[in-house]
Coordinates of C-alpha atoms in Angstrom, one line a residue:
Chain A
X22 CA 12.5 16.7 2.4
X23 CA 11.8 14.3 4.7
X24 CA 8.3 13.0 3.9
X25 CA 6.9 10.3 5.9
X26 CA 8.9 8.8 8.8
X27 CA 8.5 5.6 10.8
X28 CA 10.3 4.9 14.1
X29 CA 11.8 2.3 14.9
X30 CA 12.7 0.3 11.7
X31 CA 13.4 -2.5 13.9
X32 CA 11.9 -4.1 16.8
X33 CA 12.2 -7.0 18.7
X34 CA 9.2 -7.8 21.3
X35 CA 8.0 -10.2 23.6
X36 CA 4.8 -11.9 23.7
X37 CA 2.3 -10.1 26.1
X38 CA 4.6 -6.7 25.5
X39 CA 3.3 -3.0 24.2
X40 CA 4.7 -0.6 22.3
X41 CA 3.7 2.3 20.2
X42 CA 5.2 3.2 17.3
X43 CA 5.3 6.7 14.8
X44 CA 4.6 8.2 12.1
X45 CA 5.7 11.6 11.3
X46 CA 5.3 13.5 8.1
X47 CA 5.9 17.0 7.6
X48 CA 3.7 17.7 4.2
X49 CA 0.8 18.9 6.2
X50 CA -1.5 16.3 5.3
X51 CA -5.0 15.2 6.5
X52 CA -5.1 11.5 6.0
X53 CA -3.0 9.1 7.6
X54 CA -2.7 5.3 7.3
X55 CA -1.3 2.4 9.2
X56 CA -1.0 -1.0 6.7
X57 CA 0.5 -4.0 7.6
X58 CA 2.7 -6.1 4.9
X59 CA 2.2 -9.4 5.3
X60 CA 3.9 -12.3 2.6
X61 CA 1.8 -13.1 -0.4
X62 CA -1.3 -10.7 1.8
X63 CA -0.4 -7.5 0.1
X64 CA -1.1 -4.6 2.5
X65 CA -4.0 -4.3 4.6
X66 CA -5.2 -1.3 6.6
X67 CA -4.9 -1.4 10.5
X68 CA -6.3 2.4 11.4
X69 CA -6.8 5.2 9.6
X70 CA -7.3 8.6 10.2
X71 CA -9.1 11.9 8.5
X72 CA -7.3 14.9 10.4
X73 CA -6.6 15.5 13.7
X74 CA -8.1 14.0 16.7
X75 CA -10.4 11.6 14.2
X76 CA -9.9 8.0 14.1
X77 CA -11.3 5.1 12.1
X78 CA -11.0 1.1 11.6
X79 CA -10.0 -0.5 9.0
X80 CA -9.9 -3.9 7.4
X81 CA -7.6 -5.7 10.5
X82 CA -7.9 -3.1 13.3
X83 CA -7.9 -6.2 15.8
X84 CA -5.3 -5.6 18.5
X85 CA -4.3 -2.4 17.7
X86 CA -4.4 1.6 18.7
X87 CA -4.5 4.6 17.5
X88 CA -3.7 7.9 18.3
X89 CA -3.6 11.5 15.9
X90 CA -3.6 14.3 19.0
X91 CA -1.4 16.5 16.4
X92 CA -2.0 17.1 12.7
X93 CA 1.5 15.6 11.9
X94 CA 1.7 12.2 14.1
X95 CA 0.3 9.0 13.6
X96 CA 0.7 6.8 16.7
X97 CA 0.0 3.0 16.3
X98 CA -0.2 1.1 19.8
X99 CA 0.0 -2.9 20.5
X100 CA -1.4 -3.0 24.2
X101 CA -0.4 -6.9 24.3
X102 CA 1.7 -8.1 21.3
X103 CA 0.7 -11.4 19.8
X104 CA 3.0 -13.9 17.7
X105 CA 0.3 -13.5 14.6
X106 CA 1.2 -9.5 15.2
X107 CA 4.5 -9.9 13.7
X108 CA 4.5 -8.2 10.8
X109 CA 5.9 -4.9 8.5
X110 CA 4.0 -2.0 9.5
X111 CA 3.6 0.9 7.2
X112 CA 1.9 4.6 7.4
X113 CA 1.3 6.5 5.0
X114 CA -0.6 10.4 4.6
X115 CA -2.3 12.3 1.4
X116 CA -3.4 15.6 1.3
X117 CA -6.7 14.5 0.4
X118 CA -8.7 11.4 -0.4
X119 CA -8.4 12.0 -4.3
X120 CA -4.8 12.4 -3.8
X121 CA -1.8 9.7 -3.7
X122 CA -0.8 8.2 -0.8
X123 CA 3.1 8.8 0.4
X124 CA 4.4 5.4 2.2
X125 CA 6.9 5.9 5.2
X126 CA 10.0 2.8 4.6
X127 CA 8.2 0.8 7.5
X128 CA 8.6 -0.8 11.1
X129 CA 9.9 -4.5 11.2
X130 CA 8.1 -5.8 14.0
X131 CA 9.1 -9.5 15.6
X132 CA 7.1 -10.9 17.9
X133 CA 8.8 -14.0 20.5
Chain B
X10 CA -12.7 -12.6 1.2
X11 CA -10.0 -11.0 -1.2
X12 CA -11.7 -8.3 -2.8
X13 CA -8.4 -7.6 -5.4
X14 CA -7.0 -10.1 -6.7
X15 CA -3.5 -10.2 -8.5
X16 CA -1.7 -13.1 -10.4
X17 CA 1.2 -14.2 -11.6
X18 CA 2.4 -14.2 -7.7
X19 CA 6.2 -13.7 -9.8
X20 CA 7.4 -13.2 -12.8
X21 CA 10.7 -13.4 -15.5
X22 CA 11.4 -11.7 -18.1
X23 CA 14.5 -10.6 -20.3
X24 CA 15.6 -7.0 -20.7
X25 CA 13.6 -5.3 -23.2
X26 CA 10.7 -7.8 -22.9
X27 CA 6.9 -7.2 -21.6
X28 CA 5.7 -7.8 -18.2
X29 CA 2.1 -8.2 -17.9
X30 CA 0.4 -8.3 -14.2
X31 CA -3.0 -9.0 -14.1
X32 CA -5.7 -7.8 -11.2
X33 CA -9.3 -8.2 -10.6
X34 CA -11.4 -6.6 -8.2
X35 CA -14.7 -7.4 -7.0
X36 CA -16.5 -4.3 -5.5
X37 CA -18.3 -2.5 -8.2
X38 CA -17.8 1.2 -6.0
X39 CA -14.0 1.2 -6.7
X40 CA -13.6 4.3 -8.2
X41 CA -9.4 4.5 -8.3
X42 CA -7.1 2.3 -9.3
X43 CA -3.5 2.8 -8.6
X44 CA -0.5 0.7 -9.2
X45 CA 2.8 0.8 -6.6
X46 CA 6.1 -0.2 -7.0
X47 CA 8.0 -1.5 -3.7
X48 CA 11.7 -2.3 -2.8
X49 CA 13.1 -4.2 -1.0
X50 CA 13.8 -2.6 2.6
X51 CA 11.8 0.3 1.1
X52 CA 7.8 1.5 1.4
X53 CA 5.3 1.3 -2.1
X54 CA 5.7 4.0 -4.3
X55 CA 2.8 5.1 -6.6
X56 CA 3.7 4.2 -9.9
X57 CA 0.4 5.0 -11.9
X58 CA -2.8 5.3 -11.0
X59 CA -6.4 5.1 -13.6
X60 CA -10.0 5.8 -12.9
X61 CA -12.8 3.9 -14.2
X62 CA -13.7 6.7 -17.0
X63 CA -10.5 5.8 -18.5
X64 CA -9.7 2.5 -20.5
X65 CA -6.2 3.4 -21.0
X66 CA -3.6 5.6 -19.4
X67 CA 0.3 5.6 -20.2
X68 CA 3.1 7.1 -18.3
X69 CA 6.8 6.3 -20.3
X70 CA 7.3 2.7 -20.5
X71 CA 4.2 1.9 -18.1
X72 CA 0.4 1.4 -19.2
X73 CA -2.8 0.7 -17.1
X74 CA -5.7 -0.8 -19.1
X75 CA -8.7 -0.9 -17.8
X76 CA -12.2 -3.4 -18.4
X77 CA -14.9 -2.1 -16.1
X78 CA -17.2 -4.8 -17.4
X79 CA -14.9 -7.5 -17.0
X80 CA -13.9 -5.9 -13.3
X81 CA -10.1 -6.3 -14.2
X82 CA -7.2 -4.1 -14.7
X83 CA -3.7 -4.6 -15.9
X84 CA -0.3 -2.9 -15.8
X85 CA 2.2 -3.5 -18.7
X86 CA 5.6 -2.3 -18.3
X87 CA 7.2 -2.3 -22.0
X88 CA 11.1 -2.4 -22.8
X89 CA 11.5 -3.8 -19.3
X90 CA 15.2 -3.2 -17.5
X91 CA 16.7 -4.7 -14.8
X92 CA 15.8 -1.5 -12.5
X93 CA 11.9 -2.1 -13.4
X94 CA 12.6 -5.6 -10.6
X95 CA 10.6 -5.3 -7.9
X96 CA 7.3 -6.3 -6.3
X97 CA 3.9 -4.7 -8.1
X98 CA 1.1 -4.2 -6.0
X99 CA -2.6 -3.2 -7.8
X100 CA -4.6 -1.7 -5.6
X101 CA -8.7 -0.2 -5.4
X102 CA -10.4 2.2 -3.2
X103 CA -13.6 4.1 -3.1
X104 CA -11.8 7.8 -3.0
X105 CA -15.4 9.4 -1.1
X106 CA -14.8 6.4 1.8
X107 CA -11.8 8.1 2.7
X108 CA -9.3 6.2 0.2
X109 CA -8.8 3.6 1.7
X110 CA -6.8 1.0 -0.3
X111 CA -7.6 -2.4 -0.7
X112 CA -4.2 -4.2 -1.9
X113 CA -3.6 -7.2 -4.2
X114 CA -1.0 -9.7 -3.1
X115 CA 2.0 -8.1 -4.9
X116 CA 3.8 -9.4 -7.9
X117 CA 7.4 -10.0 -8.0
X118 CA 8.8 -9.3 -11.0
X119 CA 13.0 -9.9 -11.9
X120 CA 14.0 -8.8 -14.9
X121 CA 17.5 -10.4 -16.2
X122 CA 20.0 -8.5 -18.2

């Protein structure tokens, strides 16, 4: 039972690189989330999305892409990764909006 | 602008004592207020969540009360055990704006044997 599933864990970037990273779950769910976990911030929502091909901002969506072409994936793009990007991303997916929210174990991102 | 806001940012307490965090929101359209537990290494797991019809709700050693006129919410985690350490993160959302959670700053709590 796999739930919600980030890769990578770990990642290691250069200033001015991209990368894309996932989230997979396999409950079927509608909504998915991308937070990032900064110290003493709390989490704050990047991107979130509403079912399949939809797309919205959230609170710090500066910087960042998103992508939900299938029901189960979640992509989160960085075009041109920033120092001030570095950071612990996390997705998350409900069923619904009056339903919990199931958080993947993250993405440590490092930015040079 | 911090819309939730949580204090003490940490927090000490012996086995079997009482850990109190403390949160206050200001957006009076919050209508879901849940509480996670994180790990380290690991994501936030819901712990306990209240709505704002409720001034109370208990799950086993946890309790969310709840002021709606005071706009503040608290989670109290009785006959605390050195398991219970861990951050706590309150957090609010509107659930018809699709959910989306607006976190406190975490609480780190360590309870010692």
């Amino acid at each position: 039972n796999a739930g919600v599933t980030q890769t990578p864990k770990f990642r290691v970037l250069k200033t001015g690189q991209s990368m894309t990273l996932l989230c997979a779950q396999d409950m079927n769910h509608e909504y998915m989330y991308w937070y990032r976990q900064d110290p003493g911030m709390g989490l704050r929502l990047i991107h979130y999305s509403v079912g399949e091909g939809t797309t919205a901002k959230g609170e710090v969506p500066d910087g960042y892409n998103v992508s939900r072409l299938k029901k189960q994936n979640f992509l989160l793009g960085l075009e041109s990764a920033a120092p001030s990007q570095t950071s612990v991303y996390f997705c998350a997916s409900s069923s619904q909006a009056s339903q919990p929210q199931h958080f993947g174990d993250g993405t440590r991102l490092s930015i040079l | 602008q911090q819309q939730v806001k949580q204090s003490p940012q940490s927090l000490i307490v012996q086995k079997g004592g009482i850990s109190i965090i403390n949160c206050a929101y200001e957006n009076t359209a919050f209508d879901y207020f849940p509480w996670y537990q994180q790990f380290p290494g690991k994501g936030p797991a819901l712990l306990i969540a209240i709505r704002p019809d409720v001034s109370e709700k208990k799950e086993g050693r946890f309790t969310i009360s709840f002021n709606k006129s005071a706009k503040q919410f608290s989670l109290h985690i009785m006959d605390s055990q050195p398991g219970d350490s861990a951050t706590y993160f309150c957090a609010a959302s509107m659930m018809a704006a699709g959910n989306k959670l607006t976190f406190g700053g975490g609480t780190r709590v360590l309870v010692k044997p």
